Coordinates of C-alpha atoms and ligand atoms in Angstrom, one line a residue:
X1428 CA 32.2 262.4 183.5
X1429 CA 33.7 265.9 184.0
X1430 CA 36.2 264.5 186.0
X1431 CA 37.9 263.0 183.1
X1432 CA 38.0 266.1 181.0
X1433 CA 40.8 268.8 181.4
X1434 CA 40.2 272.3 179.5
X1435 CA 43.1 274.7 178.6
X1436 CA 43.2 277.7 179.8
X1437 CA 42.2 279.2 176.3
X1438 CA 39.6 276.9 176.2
X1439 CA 37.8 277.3 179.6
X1440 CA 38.0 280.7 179.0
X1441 CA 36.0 280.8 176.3
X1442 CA 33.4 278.2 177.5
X1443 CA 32.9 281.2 180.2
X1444 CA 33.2 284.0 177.8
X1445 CA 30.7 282.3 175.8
X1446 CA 33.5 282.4 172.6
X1447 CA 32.5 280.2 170.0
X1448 CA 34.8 276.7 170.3
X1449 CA 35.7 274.4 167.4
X1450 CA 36.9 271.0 168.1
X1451 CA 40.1 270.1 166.2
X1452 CA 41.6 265.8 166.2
X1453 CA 44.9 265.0 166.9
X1454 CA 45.0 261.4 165.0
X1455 CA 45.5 263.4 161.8
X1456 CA 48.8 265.3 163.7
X1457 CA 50.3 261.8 164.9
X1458 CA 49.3 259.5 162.8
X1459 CA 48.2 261.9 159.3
X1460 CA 50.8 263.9 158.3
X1461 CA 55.2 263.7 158.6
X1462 CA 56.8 265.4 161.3
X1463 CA 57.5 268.6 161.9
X1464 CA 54.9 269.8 159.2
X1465 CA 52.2 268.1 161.1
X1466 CA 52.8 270.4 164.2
X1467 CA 53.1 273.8 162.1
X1468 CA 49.7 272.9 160.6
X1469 CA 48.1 272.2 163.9
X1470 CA 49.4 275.7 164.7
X1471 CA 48.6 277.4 161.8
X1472 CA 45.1 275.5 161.5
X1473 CA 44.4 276.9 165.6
X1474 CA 45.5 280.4 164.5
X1475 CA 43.2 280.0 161.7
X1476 CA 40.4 279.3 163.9
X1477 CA 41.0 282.5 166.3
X1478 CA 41.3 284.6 163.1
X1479 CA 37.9 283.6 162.6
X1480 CA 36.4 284.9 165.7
X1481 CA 36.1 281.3 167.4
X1482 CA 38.8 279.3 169.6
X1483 CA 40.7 276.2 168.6
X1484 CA 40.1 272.7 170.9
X1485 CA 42.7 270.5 169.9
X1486 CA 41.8 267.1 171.6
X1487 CA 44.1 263.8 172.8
X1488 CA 44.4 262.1 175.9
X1489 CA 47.1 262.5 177.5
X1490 CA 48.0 261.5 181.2
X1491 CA 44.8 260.0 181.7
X1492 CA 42.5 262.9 181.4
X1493 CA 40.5 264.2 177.6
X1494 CA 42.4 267.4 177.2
X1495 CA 40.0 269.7 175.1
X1496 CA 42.4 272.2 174.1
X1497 CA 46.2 271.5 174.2
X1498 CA 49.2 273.7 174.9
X1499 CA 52.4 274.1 172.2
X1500 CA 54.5 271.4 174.2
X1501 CA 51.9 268.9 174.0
X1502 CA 51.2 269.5 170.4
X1503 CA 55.1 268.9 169.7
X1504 CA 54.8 266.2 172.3
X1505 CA 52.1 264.2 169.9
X1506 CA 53.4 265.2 166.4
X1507 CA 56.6 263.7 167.7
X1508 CA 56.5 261.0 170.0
X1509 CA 56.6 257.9 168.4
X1510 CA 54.2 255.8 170.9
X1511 CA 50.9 258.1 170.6
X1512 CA 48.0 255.7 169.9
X1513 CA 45.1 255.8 167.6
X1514 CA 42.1 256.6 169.8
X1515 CA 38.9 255.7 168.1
X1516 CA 35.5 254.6 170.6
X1517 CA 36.7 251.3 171.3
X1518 CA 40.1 252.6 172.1
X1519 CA 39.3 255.1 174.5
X1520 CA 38.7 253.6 177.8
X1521 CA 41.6 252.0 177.6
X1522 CA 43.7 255.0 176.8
X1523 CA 42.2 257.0 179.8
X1524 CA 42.3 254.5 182.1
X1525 CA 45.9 253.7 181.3
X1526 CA 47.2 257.0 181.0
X1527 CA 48.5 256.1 177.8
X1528 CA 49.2 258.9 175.3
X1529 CA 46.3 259.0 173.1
X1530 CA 45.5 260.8 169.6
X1531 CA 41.9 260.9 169.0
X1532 CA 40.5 259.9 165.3
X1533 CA 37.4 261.7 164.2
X1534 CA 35.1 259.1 165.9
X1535 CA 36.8 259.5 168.9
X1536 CA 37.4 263.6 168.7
X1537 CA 33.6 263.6 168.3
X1538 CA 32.4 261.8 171.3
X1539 CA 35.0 264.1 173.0
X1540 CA 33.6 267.0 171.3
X1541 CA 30.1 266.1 172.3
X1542 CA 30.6 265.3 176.0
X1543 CA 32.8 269.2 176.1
X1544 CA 29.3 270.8 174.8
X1545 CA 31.3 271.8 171.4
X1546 CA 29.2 271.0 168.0
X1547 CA 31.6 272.1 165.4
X1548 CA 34.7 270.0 164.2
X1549 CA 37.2 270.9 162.0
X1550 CA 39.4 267.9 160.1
X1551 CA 41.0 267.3 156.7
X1552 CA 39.0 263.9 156.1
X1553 CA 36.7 261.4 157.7
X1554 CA 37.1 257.2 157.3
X1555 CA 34.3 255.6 155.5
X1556 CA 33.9 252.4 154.0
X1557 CA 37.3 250.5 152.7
X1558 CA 37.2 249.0 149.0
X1559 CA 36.8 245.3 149.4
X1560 CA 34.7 246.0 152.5
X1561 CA 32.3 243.2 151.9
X1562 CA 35.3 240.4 152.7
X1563 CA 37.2 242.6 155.0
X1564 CA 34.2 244.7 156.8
X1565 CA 36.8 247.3 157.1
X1566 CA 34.0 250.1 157.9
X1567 CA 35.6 252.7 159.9
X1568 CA 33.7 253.1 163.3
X1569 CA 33.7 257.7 162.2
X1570 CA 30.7 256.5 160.5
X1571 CA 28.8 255.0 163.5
X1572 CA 29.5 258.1 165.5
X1573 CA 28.6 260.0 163.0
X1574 CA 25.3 258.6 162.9
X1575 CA 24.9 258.6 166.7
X1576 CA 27.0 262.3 167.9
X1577 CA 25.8 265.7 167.6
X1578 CA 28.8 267.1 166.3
X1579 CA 29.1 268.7 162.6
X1580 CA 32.6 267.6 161.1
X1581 CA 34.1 269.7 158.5
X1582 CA 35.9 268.1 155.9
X1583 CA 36.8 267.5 152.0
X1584 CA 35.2 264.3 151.7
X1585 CA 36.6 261.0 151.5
X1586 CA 39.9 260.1 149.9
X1587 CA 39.4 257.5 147.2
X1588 CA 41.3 255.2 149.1
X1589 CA 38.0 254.3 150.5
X1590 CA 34.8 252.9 148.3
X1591 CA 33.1 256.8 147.9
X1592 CA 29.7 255.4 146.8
X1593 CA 29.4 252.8 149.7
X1594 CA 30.6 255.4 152.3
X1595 CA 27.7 258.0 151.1
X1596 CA 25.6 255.2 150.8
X1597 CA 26.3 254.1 154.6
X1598 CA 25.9 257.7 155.8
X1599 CA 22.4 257.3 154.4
X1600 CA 21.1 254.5 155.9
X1601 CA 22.2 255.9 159.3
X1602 CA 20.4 259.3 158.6
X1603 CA 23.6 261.0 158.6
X1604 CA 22.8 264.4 156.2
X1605 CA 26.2 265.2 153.7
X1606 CA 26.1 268.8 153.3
X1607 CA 28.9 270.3 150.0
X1608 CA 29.6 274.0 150.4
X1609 CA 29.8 275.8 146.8
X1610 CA 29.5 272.8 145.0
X1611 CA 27.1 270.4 144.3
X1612 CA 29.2 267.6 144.2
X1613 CA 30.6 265.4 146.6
X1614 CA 34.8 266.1 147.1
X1615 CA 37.3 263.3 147.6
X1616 CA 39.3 265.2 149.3
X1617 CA 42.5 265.6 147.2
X1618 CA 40.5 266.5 144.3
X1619 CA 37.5 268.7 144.2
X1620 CA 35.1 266.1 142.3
X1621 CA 34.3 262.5 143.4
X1622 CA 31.8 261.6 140.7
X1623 CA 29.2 262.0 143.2
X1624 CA 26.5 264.4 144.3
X1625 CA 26.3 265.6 148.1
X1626 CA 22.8 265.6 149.4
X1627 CA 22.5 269.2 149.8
X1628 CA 23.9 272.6 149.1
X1629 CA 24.5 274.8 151.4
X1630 CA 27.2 277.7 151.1
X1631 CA 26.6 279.8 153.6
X1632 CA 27.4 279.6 157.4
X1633 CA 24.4 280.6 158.2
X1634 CA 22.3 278.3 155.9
X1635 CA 24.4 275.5 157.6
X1636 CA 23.9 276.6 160.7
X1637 CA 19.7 277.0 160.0
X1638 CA 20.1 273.2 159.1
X1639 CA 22.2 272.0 162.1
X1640 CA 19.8 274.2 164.5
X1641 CA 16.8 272.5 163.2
X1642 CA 17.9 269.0 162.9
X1643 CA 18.8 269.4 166.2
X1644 CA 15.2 271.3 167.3
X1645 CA 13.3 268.0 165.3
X1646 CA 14.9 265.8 167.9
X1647 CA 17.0 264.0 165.4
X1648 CA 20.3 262.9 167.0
X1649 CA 23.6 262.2 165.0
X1650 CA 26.6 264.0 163.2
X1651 CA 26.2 266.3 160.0
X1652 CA 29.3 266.0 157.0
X1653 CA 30.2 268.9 155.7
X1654 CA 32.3 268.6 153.0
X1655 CA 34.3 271.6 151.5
X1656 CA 36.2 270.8 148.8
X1657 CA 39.9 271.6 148.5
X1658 CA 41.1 275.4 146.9
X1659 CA 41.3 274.2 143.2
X1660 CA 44.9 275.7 143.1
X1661 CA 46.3 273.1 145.8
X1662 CA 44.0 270.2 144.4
X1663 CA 45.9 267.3 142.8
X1664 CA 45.4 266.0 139.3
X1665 CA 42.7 263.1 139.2
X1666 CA 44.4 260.7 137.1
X1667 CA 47.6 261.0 139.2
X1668 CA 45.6 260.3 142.7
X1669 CA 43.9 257.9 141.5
X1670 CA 47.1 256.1 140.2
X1671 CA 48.9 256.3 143.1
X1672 CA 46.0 255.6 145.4
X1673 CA 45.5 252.2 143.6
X1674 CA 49.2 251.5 144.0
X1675 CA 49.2 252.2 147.5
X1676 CA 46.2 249.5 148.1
X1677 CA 48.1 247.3 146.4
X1678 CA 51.0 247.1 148.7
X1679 CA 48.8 247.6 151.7
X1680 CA 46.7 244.4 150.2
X1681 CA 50.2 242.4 149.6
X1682 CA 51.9 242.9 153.0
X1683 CA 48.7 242.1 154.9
X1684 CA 48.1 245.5 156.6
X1685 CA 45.6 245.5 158.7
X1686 CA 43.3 246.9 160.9
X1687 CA 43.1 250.5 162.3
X1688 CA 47.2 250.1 160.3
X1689 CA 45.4 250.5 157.3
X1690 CA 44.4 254.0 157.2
X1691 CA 48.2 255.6 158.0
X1692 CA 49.3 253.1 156.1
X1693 CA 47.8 254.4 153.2
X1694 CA 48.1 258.0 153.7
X1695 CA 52.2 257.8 154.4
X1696 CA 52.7 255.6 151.0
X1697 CA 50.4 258.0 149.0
X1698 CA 52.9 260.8 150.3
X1699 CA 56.3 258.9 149.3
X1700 CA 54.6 258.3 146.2
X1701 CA 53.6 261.6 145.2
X1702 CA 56.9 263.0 147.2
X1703 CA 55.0 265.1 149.1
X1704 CA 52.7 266.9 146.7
X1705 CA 49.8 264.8 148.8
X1706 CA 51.0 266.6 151.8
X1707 CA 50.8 270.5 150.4
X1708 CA 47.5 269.3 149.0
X1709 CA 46.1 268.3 152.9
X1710 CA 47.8 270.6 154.4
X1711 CA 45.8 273.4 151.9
X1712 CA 42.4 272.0 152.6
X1713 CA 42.8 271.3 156.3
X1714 CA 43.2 274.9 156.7
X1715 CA 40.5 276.1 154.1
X1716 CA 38.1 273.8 156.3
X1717 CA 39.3 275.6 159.3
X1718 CA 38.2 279.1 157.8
X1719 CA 34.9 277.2 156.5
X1720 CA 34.3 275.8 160.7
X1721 CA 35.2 278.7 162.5
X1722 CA 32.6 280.6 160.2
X1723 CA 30.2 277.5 161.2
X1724 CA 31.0 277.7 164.7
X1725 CA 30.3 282.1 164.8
X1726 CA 26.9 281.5 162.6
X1727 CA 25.9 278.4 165.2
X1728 CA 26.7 280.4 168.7
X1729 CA 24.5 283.6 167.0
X1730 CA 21.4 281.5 165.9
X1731 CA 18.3 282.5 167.9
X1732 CA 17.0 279.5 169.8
X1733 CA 20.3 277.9 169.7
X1734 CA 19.8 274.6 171.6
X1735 CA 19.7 274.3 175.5
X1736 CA 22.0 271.7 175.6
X1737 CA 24.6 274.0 174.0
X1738 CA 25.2 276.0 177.2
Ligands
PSU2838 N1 41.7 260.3 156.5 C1 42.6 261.2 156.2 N2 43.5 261.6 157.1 C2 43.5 261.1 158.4 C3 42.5 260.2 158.8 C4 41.6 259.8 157.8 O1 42.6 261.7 155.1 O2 44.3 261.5 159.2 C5 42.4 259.6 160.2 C6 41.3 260.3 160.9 O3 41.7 260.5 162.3 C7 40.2 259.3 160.8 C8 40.9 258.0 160.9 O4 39.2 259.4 161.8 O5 42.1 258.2 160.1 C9 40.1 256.9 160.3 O6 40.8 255.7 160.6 P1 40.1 254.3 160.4 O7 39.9 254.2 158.9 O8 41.1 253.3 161.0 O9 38.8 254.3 161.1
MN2839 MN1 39.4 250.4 159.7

């Protein structure tokens, strides 16, 4: 399995340092966000990250190998080359084997997470389960690995683009624990409030990283959410999201959009439509959950009786 994985320089270095590592996806620079602001923010998110005492993994596949940290060029290379593929599980044999160039979704950042021995993940927000999911069974495949891979994903929720109460309600039946940091509710991402409760709260880094430590010490395998909501001075007016976000569903529903399609789809309309308000708005909380993960990732490496399988 090593053979297919390919650290940077940064990142080995830290594996032998012993530096604290937080996994970072790349479908969310390709397929997420406009060029060129999707490369600054990688950048700015990864300097983020080393400002808090822990060292960035940005993760695609590129040339047929899992690169866990990539350099500058090959973070320009996949917030502009037009041919980068979504990587979710399904997708990523064939992306390896092919040599294809591959940008991994948080499904497939996960796995790639969990076979590089990191256990923190840092993304803006997670797939879930579509509206209209009980004709389309649009349920996006983040929330299997979730409930299978040891990996804690930061993020601000779902976007209401998806069905909020069926996604929390999935998460549940597959054990997966939502944790909300200095809220009680549940954030949908562009705006602090979804209308629903997390299951717990837990603020600090180190209370988060007392519940990942035991869950894993009680044997029980699987992802933990943690969802930090978005600074309130870059979060986005409900009535407008929601608005636009219907809109946006809409079109998606009347041109017959598809598929893993359906995701970027929605994401690029909801940008023209708010003309790029939705953008400052991601870009904002992508970076506040890098600040929240790197904290995660400091607090997890410092816990007595962290896990053998860590090293
Ligand atoms: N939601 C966002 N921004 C994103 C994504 C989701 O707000 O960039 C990306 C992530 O990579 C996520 C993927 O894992 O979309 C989910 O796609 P799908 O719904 O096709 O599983
Ligand atoms: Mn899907």
């Amino acid at each position: 399995m090593q053979q297919y994985l390919l650290f940077s320089p940064e990142v080995a270095a830290a594996r032998a340092a012993g530096t604290p590592i937080v996994a970072l996806e790349s479908t969310i620079i390709s397929h997420g966000m406009p060029y060129p602001q999707n490369v600054e923010t990688a950048r700015e998110v990864e300097q983020i990250i080393r400002q808090g005492g822990a060292v960035p993994a940005t993760i695609a596949i590129i040339g047929g190998k899992i690169c866990i940290g990539l350099s500058d060029e090959q973070l320009e290379l996949l917030g502009s080359a037009p041919h980068a593929l979504k990587v979710s599980r399904r997708d990523l044999p064939f992306v390896v084997a092919t040599g294809a160039l591959g940008a991994t979704t948080v499904a497939a950042t996960m796995i790639c997470a969990a076979l590089a021995g990191i256990g923190v993940f840092v993304t803006g927000g997670i797939g879930g389960v579509h509206r209209g999911a009980a004709t389309s069974f649009d349920i996006s495949a983040d929330l299997q690995e979730l409930a299978r891979t040891d990996v804690a994903v930061v993020c601000a929720g779902v976007k209401s683009i998806l069905d909020i109460g069926l996604t929390l309600e999935y998460l549940e039946t597959h054990g997966v624990p939502v944790i909300s940091v200095g809220q009680a509710g549940f954030p949908a991402f562009f705006t602090r409030e979804s209308g629903f409760q997390a299951d717990f709260q837990l603020d600090s880094a180190e209370q988060q990283a007392a519940f990942i430590h035991t869950k894993r010490a009680l044997g029980l395998q699987g992802g933990v959410v943690i969802a930090n909501p978005v600074p309130a001075l870059a979060a986005m007016p409900f009535e407008e999201i929601d608005a636009i976000t219907s809109r946006a569903l809409d079109e998606a529903a009347a041109s017959g959009i598809k598929g893993k399609a359906v995701t970027p789809f929605l994401l690029a309309r909801i940008k023209e439509l708010t003309e790029g308000r939705s953008l400052a708005t991601n870009i904002a909380l992508v970076k506040h959950n890098a600040v929240v993960g790197a904290r995660l990732a400091v607090a997890l490496q410092g816990h007595a009786g962290a896990l053998p399988r860590w090293s």
